[in-house]
Amino acid sequence: MSFIFVFTLIFMIFRIGVTFANGFLVHYATFMASRTYLVIDNNSNSSSGGDQNARNRASIVFEQFPMKKTIPGWNSLIKINHPGSVPNALFIGAWSEYTENFGISDIVGGIKPVALRSESFLGREPTRANCLERICRAMEEVGGDCNVHTTFFDNGC
């Protein structure tokens, strides 16, 4: 009886460790996808012209990680909150939801899968079109115009 108890305890600790390791992998993949979404810009003339390209590139980065090999039944995709899709700019970024079996039996941990969520809300850098609009608006407010290609000052855009 004590052998079964010790074996179950060791197996349960191993199973929890594998679940945590899988969670760290999903967190890192979500962070890297959100980081990609943060910085990708295709020099579009519209302020939202690069968002679709950034979403596609973030999905490619997310899918490069081996979650299908390490997490049984992996079926999640990266989801992107783009500017304008959420009421608060603090929630712009990437997130993913997936399920994983946490327990080893109905008695220890349960047999229902646990829903897990990984979020990385890093935001989105202003595109070059946004920066141009802001600089032109600032120049127009002081009496200038944007008909001439002039660098007013570099504000970090």
PDB file of C-alpha atoms in Angstrom:
ATOM      1  CA  MET A   1       0.000   0.000   0.000  1.00  0.00           C
ATOM      2  CA  SER A   2       2.803   2.414   0.832  1.00  0.00           C
ATOM      3  CA  PHE A   3       4.450   1.614  -2.533  1.00  0.00           C
ATOM      4  CA  ILE A   4       1.284   2.640  -4.387  1.00  0.00           C
ATOM      5  CA  PHE A   5       1.045   5.836  -2.338  1.00  0.00           C
ATOM      6  CA  VAL A   6       4.693   6.776  -2.998  1.00  0.00           C
ATOM      7  CA  PHE A   7       4.415   5.899  -6.687  1.00  0.00           C
ATOM      8  CA  THR A   8       1.226   7.978  -7.022  1.00  0.00           C
ATOM      9  CA  LEU A   9       2.846  10.910  -5.222  1.00  0.00           C
ATOM     10  CA  ILE A  10       5.943  10.799  -7.447  1.00  0.00           C
ATOM     11  CA  PHE A  11       3.836  10.498 -10.592  1.00  0.00           C
ATOM     12  CA  MET A  12       1.608  13.383  -9.462  1.00  0.00           C
ATOM     13  CA  ILE A  13       4.633  15.640  -8.825  1.00  0.00           C
ATOM     14  CA  PHE A  14       6.048  14.669 -12.220  1.00  0.00           C
ATOM     15  CA  ARG A  15       2.708  15.438 -13.905  1.00  0.00           C
ATOM     16  CA  ILE A  16       2.488  18.850 -12.214  1.00  0.00           C
ATOM     17  CA  GLY A  17       6.074  19.586 -13.297  1.00  0.00           C
ATOM     18  CA  VAL A  18       5.268  18.729 -16.917  1.00  0.00           C
ATOM     19  CA  THR A  19       2.167  20.939 -16.773  1.00  0.00           C
ATOM     20  CA  PHE A  20       4.240  23.849 -15.436  1.00  0.00           C
ATOM     21  CA  ALA A  21       6.919  23.323 -18.092  1.00  0.00           C
ATOM     22  CA  ASN A  22       4.257  23.321 -20.815  1.00  0.00           C
ATOM     23  CA  GLY A  23       2.784  26.494 -19.325  1.00  0.00           C
ATOM     24  CA  PHE A  24       6.173  28.210 -19.399  1.00  0.00           C
ATOM     25  CA  LEU A  25       6.589  27.216 -23.049  1.00  0.00           C
ATOM     26  CA  VAL A  26       3.178  28.657 -23.948  1.00  0.00           C
ATOM     27  CA  HIS A  27       3.939  31.836 -21.971  1.00  0.00           C
ATOM     28  CA  TYR A  28       7.237  32.314 -23.791  1.00  0.00           C
ATOM     29  CA  ALA A  29       5.645  31.679 -27.198  1.00  0.00           C
ATOM     30  CA  THR A  30       2.865  34.156 -26.383  1.00  0.00           C
ATOM     31  CA  PHE A  31       5.398  36.747 -25.230  1.00  0.00           C
ATOM     32  CA  MET A  32       7.459  36.367 -28.404  1.00  0.00           C
ATOM     33  CA  ALA A  33       4.320  36.667 -30.566  1.00  0.00           C
ATOM     34  CA  SER A  34       3.256  39.783 -28.659  1.00  0.00           C
ATOM     35  CA  ARG A  35       6.749  41.232 -29.014  1.00  0.00           C
ATOM     36  CA  THR A  36       6.608  40.613 -32.762  1.00  0.00           C
ATOM     37  CA  TYR A  37       3.198  42.271 -32.953  1.00  0.00           C
ATOM     38  CA  LEU A  38       4.590  45.221 -30.996  1.00  0.00           C
ATOM     39  CA  VAL A  39       7.338  46.139 -33.453  1.00  0.00           C
ATOM     40  CA  ILE A  40       6.331  44.987 -36.965  1.00  0.00           C
ATOM     41  CA  ASP A  41       5.698  47.882 -39.352  1.00  0.00           C
ATOM     42  CA  ASN A  42       5.473  47.696 -43.141  1.00  0.00           C
ATOM     43  CA  ASN A  43       5.791  51.472 -43.725  1.00  0.00           C
ATOM     44  CA  SER A  44       2.164  51.749 -44.808  1.00  0.00           C
ATOM     45  CA  ASN A  45       0.632  55.140 -45.539  1.00  0.00           C
ATOM     46  CA  SER A  46      -2.342  54.448 -43.268  1.00  0.00           C
ATOM     47  CA  SER A  47      -2.185  54.243 -39.501  1.00  0.00           C
ATOM     48  CA  SER A  48      -3.800  50.776 -39.401  1.00  0.00           C
ATOM     49  CA  GLY A  49      -2.242  49.450 -42.615  1.00  0.00           C
ATOM     50  CA  GLY A  50       0.379  47.360 -40.838  1.00  0.00           C
ATOM     51  CA  ASP A  51      -1.879  45.686 -38.289  1.00  0.00           C
ATOM     52  CA  GLN A  52      -2.808  42.684 -40.447  1.00  0.00           C
ATOM     53  CA  ASN A  53       0.829  42.094 -41.390  1.00  0.00           C
ATOM     54  CA  ALA A  54       1.788  42.306 -37.709  1.00  0.00           C
ATOM     55  CA  ARG A  55      -0.926  39.764 -36.793  1.00  0.00           C
ATOM     56  CA  ASN A  56       0.285  37.376 -39.492  1.00  0.00           C
ATOM     57  CA  ARG A  57       3.911  37.674 -38.385  1.00  0.00           C
ATOM     58  CA  ALA A  58       2.934  37.167 -34.729  1.00  0.00           C
ATOM     59  CA  SER A  59       1.047  33.984 -35.689  1.00  0.00           C
ATOM     60  CA  ILE A  60       4.082  32.687 -37.572  1.00  0.00           C
ATOM     61  CA  VAL A  61       6.322  33.302 -34.550  1.00  0.00           C
ATOM     62  CA  PHE A  62       3.824  31.601 -32.208  1.00  0.00           C
ATOM     63  CA  GLU A  63       3.496  28.525 -34.422  1.00  0.00           C
ATOM     64  CA  GLN A  64       7.279  28.025 -34.555  1.00  0.00           C
ATOM     65  CA  PHE A  65       7.261  26.808 -30.958  1.00  0.00           C
ATOM     66  CA  PRO A  66       6.737  23.032 -30.481  1.00  0.00           C
ATOM     67  CA  MET A  67       3.508  23.055 -28.475  1.00  0.00           C
ATOM     68  CA  LYS A  68       1.912  20.418 -30.724  1.00  0.00           C
ATOM     69  CA  LYS A  69       4.744  18.040 -29.820  1.00  0.00           C
ATOM     70  CA  THR A  70       4.796  18.675 -26.077  1.00  0.00           C
ATOM     71  CA  ILE A  71       1.149  19.296 -25.140  1.00  0.00           C
ATOM     72  CA  PRO A  72      -1.236  16.429 -25.951  1.00  0.00           C
ATOM     73  CA  GLY A  73      -4.303  17.632 -27.825  1.00  0.00           C
ATOM     74  CA  TRP A  74      -2.872  21.090 -28.533  1.00  0.00           C
ATOM     75  CA  ASN A  75      -5.367  23.025 -30.624  1.00  0.00           C
ATOM     76  CA  SER A  76      -4.906  26.671 -29.704  1.00  0.00           C
ATOM     77  CA  LEU A  77      -4.045  29.609 -31.921  1.00  0.00           C
ATOM     78  CA  ILE A  78      -2.672  32.975 -30.940  1.00  0.00           C
ATOM     79  CA  LYS A  79      -5.290  35.681 -30.594  1.00  0.00           C
ATOM     80  CA  ILE A  80      -4.467  39.362 -31.028  1.00  0.00           C
ATOM     81  CA  ASN A  81      -6.154  42.358 -29.424  1.00  0.00           C
ATOM     82  CA  HIS A  82      -5.411  45.138 -31.916  1.00  0.00           C
ATOM     83  CA  PRO A  83      -5.878  48.862 -31.303  1.00  0.00           C
ATOM     84  CA  GLY A  84      -9.572  49.640 -31.502  1.00  0.00           C
ATOM     85  CA  SER A  85     -10.726  46.108 -30.652  1.00  0.00           C
ATOM     86  CA  VAL A  86     -10.537  46.617 -26.887  1.00  0.00           C
ATOM     87  CA  PRO A  87     -11.789  49.610 -24.887  1.00  0.00           C
ATOM     88  CA  ASN A  88      -8.542  49.960 -22.938  1.00  0.00           C
ATOM     89  CA  ALA A  89      -5.149  50.332 -24.630  1.00  0.00           C
ATOM     90  CA  LEU A  90      -3.556  48.354 -21.796  1.00  0.00           C
ATOM     91  CA  PHE A  91      -4.963  45.146 -23.298  1.00  0.00           C
ATOM     92  CA  ILE A  92      -3.374  45.419 -26.752  1.00  0.00           C
ATOM     93  CA  GLY A  93      -1.238  42.378 -27.438  1.00  0.00           C
ATOM     94  CA  ALA A  94      -1.412  38.608 -27.750  1.00  0.00           C
ATOM     95  CA  TRP A  95      -3.129  35.875 -25.765  1.00  0.00           C
ATOM     96  CA  SER A  96      -3.809  32.174 -26.044  1.00  0.00           C
ATOM     97  CA  GLU A  97      -6.140  29.718 -24.320  1.00  0.00           C
ATOM     98  CA  TYR A  98      -5.648  25.982 -24.140  1.00  0.00           C
ATOM     99  CA  THR A  99      -6.695  23.020 -22.030  1.00  0.00           C
ATOM    100  CA  GLU A 100      -4.519  20.452 -20.372  1.00  0.00           C
ATOM    101  CA  ASN A 101      -5.166  17.462 -18.144  1.00  0.00           C
ATOM    102  CA  PHE A 102      -3.852  18.347 -14.707  1.00  0.00           C
ATOM    103  CA  GLY A 103      -4.787  15.424 -12.499  1.00  0.00           C
ATOM    104  CA  ILE A 104      -3.974  11.752 -12.686  1.00  0.00           C
ATOM    105  CA  SER A 105      -7.273  10.308 -11.452  1.00  0.00           C
ATOM    106  CA  ASP A 106     -10.731  11.321 -10.325  1.00  0.00           C
ATOM    107  CA  ILE A 107      -9.533  11.327  -6.718  1.00  0.00           C
ATOM    108  CA  VAL A 108      -6.183  13.113  -7.197  1.00  0.00           C
ATOM    109  CA  GLY A 109      -6.537  16.300  -9.239  1.00  0.00           C
ATOM    110  CA  GLY A 110      -9.642  15.308 -11.157  1.00  0.00           C
ATOM    111  CA  ILE A 111      -9.904  14.058 -14.712  1.00  0.00           C
ATOM    112  CA  LYS A 112     -11.526  17.126 -16.255  1.00  0.00           C
ATOM    113  CA  PRO A 113      -9.101  19.229 -18.292  1.00  0.00           C
ATOM    114  CA  VAL A 114      -8.091  22.597 -16.879  1.00  0.00           C
ATOM    115  CA  ALA A 115      -8.536  25.712 -19.035  1.00  0.00           C
ATOM    116  CA  LEU A 116      -5.338  27.760 -19.037  1.00  0.00           C
ATOM    117  CA  ARG A 117      -4.735  31.220 -20.501  1.00  0.00           C
ATOM    118  CA  SER A 118      -1.503  32.963 -21.404  1.00  0.00           C
ATOM    119  CA  GLU A 119      -1.541  36.733 -21.939  1.00  0.00           C
ATOM    120  CA  SER A 120       1.106  39.201 -23.041  1.00  0.00           C
ATOM    121  CA  PHE A 121      -0.192  42.723 -23.483  1.00  0.00           C
ATOM    122  CA  LEU A 122       2.839  44.706 -24.629  1.00  0.00           C
ATOM    123  CA  GLY A 123       0.865  47.170 -26.745  1.00  0.00           C
ATOM    124  CA  ARG A 124       1.647  48.324 -30.254  1.00  0.00           C
ATOM    125  CA  GLU A 125       4.285  50.812 -31.368  1.00  0.00           C
ATOM    126  CA  PRO A 126       2.971  53.734 -33.411  1.00  0.00           C
ATOM    127  CA  THR A 127       3.403  53.147 -37.125  1.00  0.00           C
ATOM    128  CA  ARG A 128       5.353  55.568 -39.276  1.00  0.00           C
ATOM    129  CA  ALA A 129       2.044  56.840 -40.650  1.00  0.00           C
ATOM    130  CA  ASN A 130       0.895  57.617 -37.079  1.00  0.00           C
ATOM    131  CA  CYS A 131       4.121  59.478 -36.402  1.00  0.00           C
ATOM    132  CA  LEU A 132       3.774  61.450 -39.637  1.00  0.00           C
ATOM    133  CA  GLU A 133       0.194  62.388 -38.726  1.00  0.00           C
ATOM    134  CA  ARG A 134       1.258  63.529 -35.255  1.00  0.00           C
ATOM    135  CA  ILE A 135       4.204  65.565 -36.525  1.00  0.00           C
ATOM    136  CA  CYS A 136       2.089  67.172 -39.271  1.00  0.00           C
ATOM    137  CA  ARG A 137      -0.622  68.039 -36.750  1.00  0.00           C
ATOM    138  CA  ALA A 138       1.996  69.624 -34.460  1.00  0.00           C
ATOM    139  CA  MET A 139       3.497  71.597 -37.364  1.00  0.00           C
ATOM    140  CA  GLU A 140       0.061  72.800 -38.502  1.00  0.00           C
ATOM    141  CA  GLU A 141      -0.759  73.983 -34.988  1.00  0.00           C
ATOM    142  CA  VAL A 142       2.286  76.296 -35.016  1.00  0.00           C
ATOM    143  CA  GLY A 143       1.546  77.635 -38.497  1.00  0.00           C
ATOM    144  CA  GLY A 144       3.499  75.259 -40.745  1.00  0.00           C
ATOM    145  CA  ASP A 145       2.382  72.647 -43.214  1.00  0.00           C
ATOM    146  CA  CYS A 146       3.408  69.182 -44.300  1.00  0.00           C
ATOM    147  CA  ASN A 147       3.822  69.849 -48.002  1.00  0.00           C
ATOM    148  CA  VAL A 148       7.611  69.888 -47.668  1.00  0.00           C
ATOM    149  CA  HIS A 149       9.542  66.914 -46.322  1.00  0.00           C
ATOM    150  CA  THR A 150      11.030  68.507 -43.242  1.00  0.00           C
ATOM    151  CA  THR A 151      12.032  66.818 -40.034  1.00  0.00           C
ATOM    152  CA  PHE A 152      10.625  68.924 -37.224  1.00  0.00           C
ATOM    153  CA  PHE A 153      12.242  66.882 -34.465  1.00  0.00           C
ATOM    154  CA  ASP A 154      12.589  63.225 -33.600  1.00  0.00           C
ATOM    155  CA  ASN A 155      10.174  62.384 -30.815  1.00  0.00           C
ATOM    156  CA  GLY A 156      11.035  58.694 -30.695  1.00  0.00           C
ATOM    157  CA  CYS A 157       8.593  57.542 -33.352  1.00  0.00           C
TER     158      CYS A 157
END
